[in-house]
Each structure stands twice: as C-alpha cells, then as structure tokens.
CSV table of C-alpha atoms and ligand atoms in Angstrom, one decimal:
chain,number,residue,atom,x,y,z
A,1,UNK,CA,2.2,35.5,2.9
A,2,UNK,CA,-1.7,36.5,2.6
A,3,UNK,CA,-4.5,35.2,4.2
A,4,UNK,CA,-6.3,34.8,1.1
A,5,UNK,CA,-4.4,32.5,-1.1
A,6,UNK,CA,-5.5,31.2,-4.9
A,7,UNK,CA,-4.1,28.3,-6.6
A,8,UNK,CA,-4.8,27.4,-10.5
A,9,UNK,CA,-4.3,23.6,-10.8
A,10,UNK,CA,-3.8,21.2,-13.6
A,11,UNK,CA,-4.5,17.7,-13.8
A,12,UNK,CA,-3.4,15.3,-16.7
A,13,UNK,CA,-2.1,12.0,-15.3
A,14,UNK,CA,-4.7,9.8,-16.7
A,15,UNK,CA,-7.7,10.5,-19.5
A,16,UNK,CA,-8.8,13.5,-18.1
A,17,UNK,CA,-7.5,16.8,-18.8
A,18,UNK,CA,-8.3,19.4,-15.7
A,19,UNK,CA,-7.5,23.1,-14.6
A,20,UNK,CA,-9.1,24.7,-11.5
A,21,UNK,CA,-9.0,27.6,-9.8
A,22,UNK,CA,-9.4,27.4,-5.8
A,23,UNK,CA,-9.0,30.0,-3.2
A,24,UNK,CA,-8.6,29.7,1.0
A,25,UNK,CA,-8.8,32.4,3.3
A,26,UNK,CA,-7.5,31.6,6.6
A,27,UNK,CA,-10.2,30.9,9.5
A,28,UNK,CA,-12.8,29.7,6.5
A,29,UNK,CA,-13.5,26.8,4.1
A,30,UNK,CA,-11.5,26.4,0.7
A,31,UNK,CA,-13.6,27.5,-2.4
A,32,UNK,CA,-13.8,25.6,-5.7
A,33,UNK,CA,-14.3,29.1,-7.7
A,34,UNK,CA,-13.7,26.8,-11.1
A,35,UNK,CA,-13.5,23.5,-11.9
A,36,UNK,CA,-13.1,22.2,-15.7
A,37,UNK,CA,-12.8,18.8,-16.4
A,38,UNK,CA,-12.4,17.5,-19.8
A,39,UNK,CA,-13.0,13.4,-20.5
A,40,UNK,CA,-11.1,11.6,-23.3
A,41,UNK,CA,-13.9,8.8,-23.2
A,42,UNK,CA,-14.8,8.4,-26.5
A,43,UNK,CA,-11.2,8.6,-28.0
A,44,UNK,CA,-10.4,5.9,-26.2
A,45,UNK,CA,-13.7,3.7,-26.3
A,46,UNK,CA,-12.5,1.7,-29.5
A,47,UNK,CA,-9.4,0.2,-28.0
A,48,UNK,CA,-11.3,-0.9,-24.6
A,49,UNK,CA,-8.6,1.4,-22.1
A,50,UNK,CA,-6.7,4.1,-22.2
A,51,UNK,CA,-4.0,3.9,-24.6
A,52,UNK,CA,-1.3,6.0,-23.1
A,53,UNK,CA,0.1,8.3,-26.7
A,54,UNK,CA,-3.8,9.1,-27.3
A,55,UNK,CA,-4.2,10.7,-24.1
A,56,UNK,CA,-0.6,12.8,-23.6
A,57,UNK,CA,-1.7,14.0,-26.9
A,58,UNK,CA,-4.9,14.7,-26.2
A,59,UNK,CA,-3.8,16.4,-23.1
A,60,UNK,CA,-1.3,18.5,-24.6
A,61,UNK,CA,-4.3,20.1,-26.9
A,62,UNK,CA,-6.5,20.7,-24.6
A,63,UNK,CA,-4.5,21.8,-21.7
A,64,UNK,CA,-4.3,25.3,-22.6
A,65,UNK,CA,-7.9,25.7,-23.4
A,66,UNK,CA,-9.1,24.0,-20.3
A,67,UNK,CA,-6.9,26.3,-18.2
A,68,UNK,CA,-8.3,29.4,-20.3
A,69,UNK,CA,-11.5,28.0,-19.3
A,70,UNK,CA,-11.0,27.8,-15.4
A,71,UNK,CA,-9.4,31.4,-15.2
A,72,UNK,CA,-12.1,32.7,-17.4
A,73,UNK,CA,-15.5,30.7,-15.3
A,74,UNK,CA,-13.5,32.4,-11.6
A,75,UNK,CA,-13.4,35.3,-13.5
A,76,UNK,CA,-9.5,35.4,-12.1
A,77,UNK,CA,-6.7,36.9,-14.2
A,78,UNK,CA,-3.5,34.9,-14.3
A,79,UNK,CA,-2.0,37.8,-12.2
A,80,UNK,CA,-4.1,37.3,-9.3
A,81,UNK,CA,-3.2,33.5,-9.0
A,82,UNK,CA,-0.8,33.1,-6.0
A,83,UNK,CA,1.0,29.6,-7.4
A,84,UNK,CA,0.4,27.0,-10.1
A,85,UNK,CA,-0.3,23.3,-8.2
A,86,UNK,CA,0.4,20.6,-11.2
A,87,UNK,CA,-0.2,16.6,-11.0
A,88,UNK,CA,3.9,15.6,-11.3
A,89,UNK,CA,2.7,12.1,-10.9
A,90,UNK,CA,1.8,9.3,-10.2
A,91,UNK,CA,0.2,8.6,-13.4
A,92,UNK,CA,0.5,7.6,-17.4
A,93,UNK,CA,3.9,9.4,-17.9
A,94,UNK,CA,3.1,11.2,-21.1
A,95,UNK,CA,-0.1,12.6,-19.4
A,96,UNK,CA,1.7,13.7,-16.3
A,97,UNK,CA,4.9,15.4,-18.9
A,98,UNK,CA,2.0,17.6,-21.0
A,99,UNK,CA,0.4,18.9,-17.4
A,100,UNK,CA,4.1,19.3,-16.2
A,101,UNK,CA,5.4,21.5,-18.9
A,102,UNK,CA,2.1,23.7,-19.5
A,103,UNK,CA,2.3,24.7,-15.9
A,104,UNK,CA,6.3,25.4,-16.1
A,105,UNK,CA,5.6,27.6,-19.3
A,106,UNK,CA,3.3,29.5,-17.2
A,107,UNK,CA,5.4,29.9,-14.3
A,108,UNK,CA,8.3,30.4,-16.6
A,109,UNK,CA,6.4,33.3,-18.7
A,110,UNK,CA,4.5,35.3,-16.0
A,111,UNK,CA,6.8,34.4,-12.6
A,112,UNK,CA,4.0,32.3,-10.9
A,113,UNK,CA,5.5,30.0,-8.1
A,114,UNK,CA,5.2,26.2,-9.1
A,115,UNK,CA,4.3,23.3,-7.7
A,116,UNK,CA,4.3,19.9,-7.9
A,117,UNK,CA,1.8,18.0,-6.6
A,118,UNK,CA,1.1,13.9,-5.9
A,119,UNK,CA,-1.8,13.1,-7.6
A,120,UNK,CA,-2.6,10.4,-4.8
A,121,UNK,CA,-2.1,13.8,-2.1
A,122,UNK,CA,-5.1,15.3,-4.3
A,123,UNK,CA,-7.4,12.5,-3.6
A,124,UNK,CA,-6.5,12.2,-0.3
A,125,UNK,CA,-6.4,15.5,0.6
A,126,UNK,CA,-9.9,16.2,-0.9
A,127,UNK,CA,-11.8,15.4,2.4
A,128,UNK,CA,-10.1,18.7,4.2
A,129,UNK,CA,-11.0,20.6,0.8
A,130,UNK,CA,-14.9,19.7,0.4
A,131,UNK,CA,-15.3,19.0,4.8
A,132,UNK,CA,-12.8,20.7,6.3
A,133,UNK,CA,-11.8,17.9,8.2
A,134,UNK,CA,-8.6,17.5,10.7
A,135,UNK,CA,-5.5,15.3,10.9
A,136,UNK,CA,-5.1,13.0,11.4
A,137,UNK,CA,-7.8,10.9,9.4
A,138,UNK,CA,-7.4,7.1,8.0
A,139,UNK,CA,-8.1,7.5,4.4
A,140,UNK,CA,-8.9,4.4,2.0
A,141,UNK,CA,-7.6,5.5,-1.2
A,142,UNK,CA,-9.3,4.0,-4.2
A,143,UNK,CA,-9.4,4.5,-7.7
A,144,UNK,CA,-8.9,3.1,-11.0
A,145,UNK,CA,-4.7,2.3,-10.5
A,146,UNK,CA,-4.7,2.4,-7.0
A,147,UNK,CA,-5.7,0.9,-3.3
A,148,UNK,CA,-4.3,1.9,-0.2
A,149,UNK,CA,-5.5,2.6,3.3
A,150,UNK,CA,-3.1,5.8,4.9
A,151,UNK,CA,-3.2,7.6,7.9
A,152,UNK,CA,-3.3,11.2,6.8
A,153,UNK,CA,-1.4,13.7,9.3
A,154,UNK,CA,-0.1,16.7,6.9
A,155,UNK,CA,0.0,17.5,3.6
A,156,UNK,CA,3.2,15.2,2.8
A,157,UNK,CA,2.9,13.3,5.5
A,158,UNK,CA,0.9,9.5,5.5
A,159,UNK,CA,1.8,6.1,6.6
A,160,UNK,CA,0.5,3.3,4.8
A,161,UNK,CA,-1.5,0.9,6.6
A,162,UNK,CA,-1.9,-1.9,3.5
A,163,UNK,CA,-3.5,-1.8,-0.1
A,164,UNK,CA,-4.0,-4.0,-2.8
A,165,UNK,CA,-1.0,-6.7,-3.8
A,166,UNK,CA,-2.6,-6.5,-7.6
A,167,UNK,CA,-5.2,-5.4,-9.5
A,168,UNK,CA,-7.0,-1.5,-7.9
A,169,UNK,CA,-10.7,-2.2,-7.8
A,170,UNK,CA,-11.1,0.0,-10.6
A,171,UNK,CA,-9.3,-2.2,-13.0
A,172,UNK,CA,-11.2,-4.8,-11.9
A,173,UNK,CA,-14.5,-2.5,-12.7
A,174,UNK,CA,-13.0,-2.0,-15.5
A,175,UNK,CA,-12.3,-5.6,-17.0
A,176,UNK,CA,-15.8,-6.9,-15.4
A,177,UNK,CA,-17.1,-4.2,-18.1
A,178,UNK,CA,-14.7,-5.1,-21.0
A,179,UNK,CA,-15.4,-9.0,-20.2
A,180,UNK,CA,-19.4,-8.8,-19.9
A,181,UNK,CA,-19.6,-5.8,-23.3
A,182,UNK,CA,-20.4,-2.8,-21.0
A,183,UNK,CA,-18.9,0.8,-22.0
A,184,UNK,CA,-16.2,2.2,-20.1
A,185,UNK,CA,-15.4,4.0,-18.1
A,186,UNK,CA,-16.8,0.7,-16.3
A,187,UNK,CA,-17.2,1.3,-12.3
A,188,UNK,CA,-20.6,3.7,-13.6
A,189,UNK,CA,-22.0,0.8,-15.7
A,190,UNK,CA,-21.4,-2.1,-13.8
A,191,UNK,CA,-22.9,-0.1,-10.9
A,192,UNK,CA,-25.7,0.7,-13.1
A,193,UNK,CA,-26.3,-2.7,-14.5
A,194,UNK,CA,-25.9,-4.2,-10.6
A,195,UNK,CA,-28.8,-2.1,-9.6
A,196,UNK,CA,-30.9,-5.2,-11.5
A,197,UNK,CA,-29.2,-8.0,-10.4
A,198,UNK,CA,-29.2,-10.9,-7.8
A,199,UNK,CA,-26.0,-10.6,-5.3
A,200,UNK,CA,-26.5,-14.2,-4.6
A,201,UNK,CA,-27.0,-15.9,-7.8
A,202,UNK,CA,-23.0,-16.0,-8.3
A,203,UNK,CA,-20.4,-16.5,-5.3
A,204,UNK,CA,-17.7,-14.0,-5.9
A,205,UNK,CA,-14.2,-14.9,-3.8
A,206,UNK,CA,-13.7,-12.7,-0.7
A,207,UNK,CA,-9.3,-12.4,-1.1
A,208,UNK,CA,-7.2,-12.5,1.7
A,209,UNK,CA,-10.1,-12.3,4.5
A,210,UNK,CA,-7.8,-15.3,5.9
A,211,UNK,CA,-5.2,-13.2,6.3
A,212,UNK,CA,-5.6,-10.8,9.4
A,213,UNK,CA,-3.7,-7.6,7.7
A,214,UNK,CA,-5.4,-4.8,5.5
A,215,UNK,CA,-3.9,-5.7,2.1
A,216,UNK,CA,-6.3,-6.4,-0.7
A,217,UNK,CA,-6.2,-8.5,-4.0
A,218,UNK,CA,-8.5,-8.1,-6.6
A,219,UNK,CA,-6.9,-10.3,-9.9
A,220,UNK,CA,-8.8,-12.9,-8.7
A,221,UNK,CA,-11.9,-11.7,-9.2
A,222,UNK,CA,-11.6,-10.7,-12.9
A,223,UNK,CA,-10.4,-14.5,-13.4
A,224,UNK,CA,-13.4,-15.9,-11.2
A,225,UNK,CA,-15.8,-13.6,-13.4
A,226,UNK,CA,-14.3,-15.0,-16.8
A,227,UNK,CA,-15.1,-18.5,-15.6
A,228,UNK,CA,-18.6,-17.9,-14.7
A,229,UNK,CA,-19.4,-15.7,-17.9
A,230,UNK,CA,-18.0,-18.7,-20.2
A,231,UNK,CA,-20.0,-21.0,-18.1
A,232,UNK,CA,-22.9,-19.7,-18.7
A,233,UNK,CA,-22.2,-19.1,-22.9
A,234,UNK,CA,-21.3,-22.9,-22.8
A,235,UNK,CA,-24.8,-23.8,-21.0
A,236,UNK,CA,-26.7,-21.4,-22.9
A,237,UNK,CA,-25.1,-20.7,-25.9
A,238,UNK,CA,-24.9,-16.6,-24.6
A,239,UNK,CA,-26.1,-14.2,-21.6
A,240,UNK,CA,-29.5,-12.7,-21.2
A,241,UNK,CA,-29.9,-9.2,-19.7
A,242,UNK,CA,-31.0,-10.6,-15.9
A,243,UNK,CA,-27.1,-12.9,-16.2
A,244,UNK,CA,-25.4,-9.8,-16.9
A,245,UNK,CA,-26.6,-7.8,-14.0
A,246,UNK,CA,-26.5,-10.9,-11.7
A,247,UNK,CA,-22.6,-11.4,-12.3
A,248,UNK,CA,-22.2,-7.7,-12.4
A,249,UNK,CA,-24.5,-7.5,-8.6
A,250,UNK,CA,-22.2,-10.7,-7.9
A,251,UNK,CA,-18.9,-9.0,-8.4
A,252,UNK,CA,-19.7,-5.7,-6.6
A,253,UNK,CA,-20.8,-7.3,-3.6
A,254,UNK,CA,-17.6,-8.9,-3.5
A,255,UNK,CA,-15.6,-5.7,-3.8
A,256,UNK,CA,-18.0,-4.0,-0.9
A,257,UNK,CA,-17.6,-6.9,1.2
A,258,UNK,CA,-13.9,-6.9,1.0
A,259,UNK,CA,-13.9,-3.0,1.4
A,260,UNK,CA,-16.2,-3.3,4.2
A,261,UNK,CA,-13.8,-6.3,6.5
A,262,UNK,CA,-10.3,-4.5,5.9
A,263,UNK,CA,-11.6,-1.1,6.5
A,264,UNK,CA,-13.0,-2.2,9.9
A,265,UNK,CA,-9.2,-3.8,10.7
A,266,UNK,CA,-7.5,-1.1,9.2
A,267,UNK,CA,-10.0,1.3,12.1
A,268,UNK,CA,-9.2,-0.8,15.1
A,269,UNK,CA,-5.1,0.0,13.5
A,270,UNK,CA,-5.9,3.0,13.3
A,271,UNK,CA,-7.7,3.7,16.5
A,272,UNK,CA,-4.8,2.2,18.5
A,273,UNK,CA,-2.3,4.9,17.4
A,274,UNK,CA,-5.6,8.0,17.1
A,275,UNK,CA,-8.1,7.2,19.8
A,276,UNK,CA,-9.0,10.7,20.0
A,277,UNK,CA,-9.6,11.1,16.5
A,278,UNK,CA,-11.8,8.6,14.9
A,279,UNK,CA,-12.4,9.5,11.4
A,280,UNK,CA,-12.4,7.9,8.4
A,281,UNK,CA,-12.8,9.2,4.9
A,282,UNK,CA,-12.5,7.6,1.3
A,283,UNK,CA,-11.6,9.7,-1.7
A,284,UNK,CA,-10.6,8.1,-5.7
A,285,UNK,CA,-12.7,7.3,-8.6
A,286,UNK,CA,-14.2,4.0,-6.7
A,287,UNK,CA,-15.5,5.9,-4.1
A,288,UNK,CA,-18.3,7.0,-6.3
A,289,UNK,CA,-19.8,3.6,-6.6
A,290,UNK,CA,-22.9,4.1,-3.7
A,291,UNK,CA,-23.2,0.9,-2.2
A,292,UNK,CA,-19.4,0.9,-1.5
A,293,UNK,CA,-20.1,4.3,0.5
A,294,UNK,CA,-23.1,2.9,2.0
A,295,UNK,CA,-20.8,-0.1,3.3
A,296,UNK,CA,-18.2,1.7,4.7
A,297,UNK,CA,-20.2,4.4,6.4
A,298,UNK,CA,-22.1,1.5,8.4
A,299,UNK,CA,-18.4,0.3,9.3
A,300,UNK,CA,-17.9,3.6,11.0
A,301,UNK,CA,-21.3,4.1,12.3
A,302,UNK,CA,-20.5,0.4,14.0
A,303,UNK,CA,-17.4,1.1,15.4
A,304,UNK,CA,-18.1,5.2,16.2
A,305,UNK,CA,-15.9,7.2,14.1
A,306,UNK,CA,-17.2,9.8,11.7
A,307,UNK,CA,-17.2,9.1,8.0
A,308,UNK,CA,-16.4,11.5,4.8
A,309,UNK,CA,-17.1,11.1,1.5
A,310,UNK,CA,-16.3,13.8,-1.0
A,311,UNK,CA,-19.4,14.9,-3.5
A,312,UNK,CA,-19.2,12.2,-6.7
A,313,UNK,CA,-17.2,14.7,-9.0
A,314,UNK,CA,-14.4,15.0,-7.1
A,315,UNK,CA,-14.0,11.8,-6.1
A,316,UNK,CA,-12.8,10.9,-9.8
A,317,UNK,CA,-10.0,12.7,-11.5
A,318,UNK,CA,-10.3,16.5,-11.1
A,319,UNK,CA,-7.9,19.7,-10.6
A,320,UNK,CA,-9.6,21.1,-7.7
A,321,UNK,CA,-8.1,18.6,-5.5
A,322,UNK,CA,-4.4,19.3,-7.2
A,323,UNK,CA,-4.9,22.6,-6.3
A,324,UNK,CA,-5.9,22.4,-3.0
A,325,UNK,CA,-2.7,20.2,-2.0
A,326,UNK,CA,-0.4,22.5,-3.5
A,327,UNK,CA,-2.6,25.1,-1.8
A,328,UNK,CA,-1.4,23.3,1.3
A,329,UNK,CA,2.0,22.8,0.3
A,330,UNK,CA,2.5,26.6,-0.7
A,331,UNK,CA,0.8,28.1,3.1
A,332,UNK,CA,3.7,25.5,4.3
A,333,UNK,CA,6.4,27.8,2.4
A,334,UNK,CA,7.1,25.1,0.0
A,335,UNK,CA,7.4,25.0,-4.1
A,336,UNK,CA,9.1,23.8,-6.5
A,337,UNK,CA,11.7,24.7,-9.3
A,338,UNK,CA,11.4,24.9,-13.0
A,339,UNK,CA,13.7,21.5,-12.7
A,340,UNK,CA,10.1,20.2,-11.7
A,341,UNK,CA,10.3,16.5,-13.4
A,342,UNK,CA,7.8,14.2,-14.0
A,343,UNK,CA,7.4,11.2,-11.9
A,344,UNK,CA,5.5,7.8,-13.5
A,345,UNK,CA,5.7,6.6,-9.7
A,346,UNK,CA,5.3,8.2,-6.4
A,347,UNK,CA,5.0,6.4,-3.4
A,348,UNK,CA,3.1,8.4,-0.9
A,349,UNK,CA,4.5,6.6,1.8
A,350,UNK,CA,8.0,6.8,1.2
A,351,UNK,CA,9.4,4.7,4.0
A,352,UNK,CA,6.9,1.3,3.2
A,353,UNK,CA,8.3,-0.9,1.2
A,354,UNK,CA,6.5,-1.3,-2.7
A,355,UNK,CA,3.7,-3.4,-2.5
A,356,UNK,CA,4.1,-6.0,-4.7
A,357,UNK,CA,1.4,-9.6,-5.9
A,358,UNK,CA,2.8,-12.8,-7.7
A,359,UNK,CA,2.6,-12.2,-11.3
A,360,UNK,CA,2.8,-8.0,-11.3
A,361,UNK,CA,5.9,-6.9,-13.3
A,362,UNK,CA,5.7,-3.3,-11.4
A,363,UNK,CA,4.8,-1.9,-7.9
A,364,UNK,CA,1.8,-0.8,-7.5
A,365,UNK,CA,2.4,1.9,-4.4
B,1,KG4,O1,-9.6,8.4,-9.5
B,1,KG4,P1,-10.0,8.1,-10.9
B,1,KG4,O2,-10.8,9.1,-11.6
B,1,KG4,O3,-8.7,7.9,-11.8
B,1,KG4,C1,-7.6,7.2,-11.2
B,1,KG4,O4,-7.5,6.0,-11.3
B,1,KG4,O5,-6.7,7.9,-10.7
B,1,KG4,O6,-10.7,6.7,-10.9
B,1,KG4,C2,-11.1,6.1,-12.1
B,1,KG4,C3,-11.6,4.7,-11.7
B,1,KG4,C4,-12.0,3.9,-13.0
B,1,KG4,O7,-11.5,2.6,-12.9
B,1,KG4,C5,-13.6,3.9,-12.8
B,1,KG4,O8,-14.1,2.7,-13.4
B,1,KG4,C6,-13.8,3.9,-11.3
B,1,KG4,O9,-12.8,4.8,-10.9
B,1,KG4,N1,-15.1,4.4,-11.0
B,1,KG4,C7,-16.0,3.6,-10.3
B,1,KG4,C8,-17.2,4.4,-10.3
B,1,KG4,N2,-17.0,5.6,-10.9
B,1,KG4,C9,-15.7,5.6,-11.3
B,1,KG4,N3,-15.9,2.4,-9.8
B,1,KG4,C10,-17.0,1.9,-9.2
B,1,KG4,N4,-18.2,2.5,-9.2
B,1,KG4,C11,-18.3,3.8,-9.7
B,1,KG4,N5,-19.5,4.4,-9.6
B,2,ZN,ZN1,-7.2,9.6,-9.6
C-alpha cells in the first residue's frame, strides 16, 4: 500500500448531503483538500424537522453533484482516489441508502475499493483528523440524535462509558427552538438568543446528577421548558424578547452544567483505566455551541488532561470526517463488498447493552 493515501467520502444520513476529498501521507497530518457540504434547511423549515422521504430525495439529487464538486475543488480525478469511505449508518435510513448506493455505483463502475463507514466513527474520529491526537482519548459524543461518552482506542474500537437514556441534547435544542418560535436548525439560535438572556431567571432541572454514573437524560427538560413558556403566556398573555432569551440562557445552562458534572466522572473512569493518557475531546453537532466548550475545557484544565475540540464546521455533519475513518480503516487493510448494506442502527460499542429511557420505543445507542 502507499504512503500517500486519498479517500473521497460521502455523507447522507441526516439533512445534509456531503462529499470530500482527504489525503494522509504517513509521518504527517491528514489534509482536508475538499469539503462540500450541502444543507437541506429550508426544505425542511415548514414542517419544523427533518421529514425523512424529503431528505433521501433530496440526497439522492444532489449526491452526484456534490461529489462532482469535491473531486473538481481537490482538483483530483476519480482515478487518483485510493477508496470511496461512505456513511452506511447510523442515521435516517433513506438518507444513509442514497449515500450507500452512489458510492457502490462508483466503486462498481471505475473499481474503486469501498467502504463503509459509522457515521458516529466520523465524529469521533475527527479529533485525530483536525489534531492529530493519540489513542486512546475519552470522547463525549454529541449531536443532534446522539450522546455518549467512549473511550476511543482504534478506529473500530471504543467502549462506552454512558450517554443519554432519552432525548440527545440536540433534540432538546431543537424542541426548545420549535417550542419558543425560533428557526431550526435550533442549537445555533437558541445559542444565539441565550447570548441575551438571564441563566438565573428560570431553574432548569440538572437529570440524574443523583445518580453517580455518566448517563444523561434530557426529555425532561423540553417538558420543564413547556411549563415555564405556558406559565408565562397565562401570566402575561405572551413572551417578550428578554423571556425568550431568559428561558433559552435557562435551558442551556442546564445542558452545560450537566455536560460539565458527567464529563468530570466519566475523566476520573477514564483516568483509572488511561492514567498516562489524559485527554479528552468532544466532536458532534452540539459541540459547536461555545459555552458548552468553554465548560468542558475548564473540566480538563481542573482535573489536567488536554482538551480537543474540532473547528465548528466539522463538528456538525460533514464528509471529511467519513473519509478520514475509512481512511483509517483502509491503512488497516480493511473494505467492504458491493453487498455493503445500509444500517438505520449501529452501535459503536457492540458489546454494551442498548441504552434504553422509560417511554422511548427504540434504542438510542
Ligand atoms: O452532528 P450533527 O450535525 O447531526 C447529527 O445529529 O448527527 O448535529 C446536529 C445537531 C442539531 O440538533 C443542532 O441543533 C445541534 O447539532 N447544534 C447545536 C449547535 N450547532 C448545531 N447545538 C447547540 N449549539 C450549537 N451551536
Ligand atoms: Zn452527526
């Protein structure tokens, strides 16, 4: 195999549709010579989510453009690329089927080794792709369907420390938008709007701090939001601006102070099994939001392990980061058949047992 490997990726497991082209040469960092990312925001703004047929479809138009795109902005023929990395899951199965068969019909028309890559591996993974950094690593993994702390030691290879039992805190971003009028997606906006609000004003619930694990909940809070918005209507017949941003200041500071308490237990877990490698790094659409970062980098500056956070675009959905694990899967001699399937759930932690809350019909990891 060559030192100097190049991967075209695809990404399609959600509402974004994403090819990139990255390259590694052993003994130096991993370039991102491409990254194309189209959104599906406003196609799906109406309906107040992502409706699951609009986006495969969506997807499936765009997919060969965007990939068109990447090759053509690394200025990097098909025949140069090395192996085709795809997001087989987990994800919105329709998404992950369009991304799944564009990249077989490329593999199956020009040859081009195939693989199939866990979209969850792409997030985590990221940190070694942007900072180069070692395994092992405990990696909080959150995004807009997903929240899990991992200890990352190889490309396939993490054990799940605990995550959420519900809701990801991105849902929960999410429905705090939907619920108080903002746009979506809405971890950006009720960020944004947070920026001119009072913490205080509201008490938020802190879930399971009672309990001495690292698992999460977050249902709650949507609930405990609901009742303080129609409070406020009932008293005052609506909101004003400043009760917006207080409830949305209110909520958030709930989420970082929850973040911030199981992220120190799930270090000293961690550190009992790694002592020689304290490192921490946070990767998924949530890890965007800045006063979340800034939390969980004073929990490592308190407790002396090193903190990474992957620049804001590739902490939310991108191909670079699909690319880059298969880039690591395929130096590891391993790819996939054209039997490739698509896969609505994919643990990464095969041997924990699904996390499941009261009340979810589904697991969530
Ligand atoms: O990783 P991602 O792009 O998609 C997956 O869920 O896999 O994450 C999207 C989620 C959405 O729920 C979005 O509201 C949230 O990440 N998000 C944020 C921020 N930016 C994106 N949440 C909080 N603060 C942000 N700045
Ligand atoms: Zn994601």
């Amino acid at each position: 195999m060559s030192d100097t490997l190049t991967i075209l990726g695809l990404e399609s497991s959600c509402d974004d549709t994403a090819a990139a082209v990255v390259r590694h040469t052993l003994g130096s960092a991993p370039e991102i010579l491409s990254s194309v990312v189209f959104g599906q925001t406003e196609l799906h703004s109406a309906f107040g989510g992502v409706v699951p047929e609009i986006a495969a479809r969506a997807h499936a138009e765009k997919l060969d453009i965007c990939v068109e795109r990447a090759l053509q902005e690394a200025e990097m023929p098909l025949g140069k690329i090395d192996a085709i990395a795809v997001t087989a899951g987990p994800g919105l199965i329709g998404g992950v089927i369009s991304g799944v068969m564009c990249a077989k019909g490329i593999s199956a028309a020009t040859g081009i080794p195939l693989i199939g890559v866990n979209h969850l591996a792409g997030h985590a993974l990221t940190p070694r792709l942007t900072d180069q950094i070692t395994y092992p690593y405990l990696i909080l993994l959150v995004s807009g369907g997903h929240c899990q702390y991992l200890i990352a030691s190889g490309p396939q290879e993490f054990t799940r420390l605990g995550g959420t039992i519900d809701d990801a805190p991105g849902e929960a971003f999410d429905k705090t938008a939907r619920l108080l009028g903002l746009s979506q997606p809405g971890g950006p906006s009720v960020e944004a709007e947070a920026r001119n609000g009072d913490p205080k004003r509201y008490r938020f619930p802190r879930p399971l701090l009672d309990r001495p694990d690292c698992d999460l909940s977050f249902s709650g809070l949507k609930t405990a939001l609901m009742r303080m918005r129609d409070h406020v209507v009932a008293e005052k017949g609506g909101l004003t601006r400043q009760d917006r941003a207080d409830l949305c200041a209110g909520f958030q500071q709930a989420i970082v102070d929850t973040l911030a308490e199981k992220t120190r237990r799930a270090l000293r877990i961690y550190m009992e099994q790694n002592p020689n490698q304290p490192t921490v790094a946070v990767a998924g659409g949530v890890a965007a939001n800045t006063p979340i970062r800034t939390a969980l980098m004073a929990v490592c500056a308190e407790q002396g392990a090193a903190f990474c956070a992957p620049p804001l675009a590739l902490c939310t959905d991108n191909a670079a980061m699909i690319a880059y694990a298969g880039l690591e899967r395929f130096r590891a001699g391993d790819q996939d058949g054209l039997d490739l399937t698509a896969r609505p759930r994919w643990p990464l932690d095969k041997t924990s047992p699904a996390m499941l809350g009261s009340g979810k019909k589904g697991a969530k990891a």
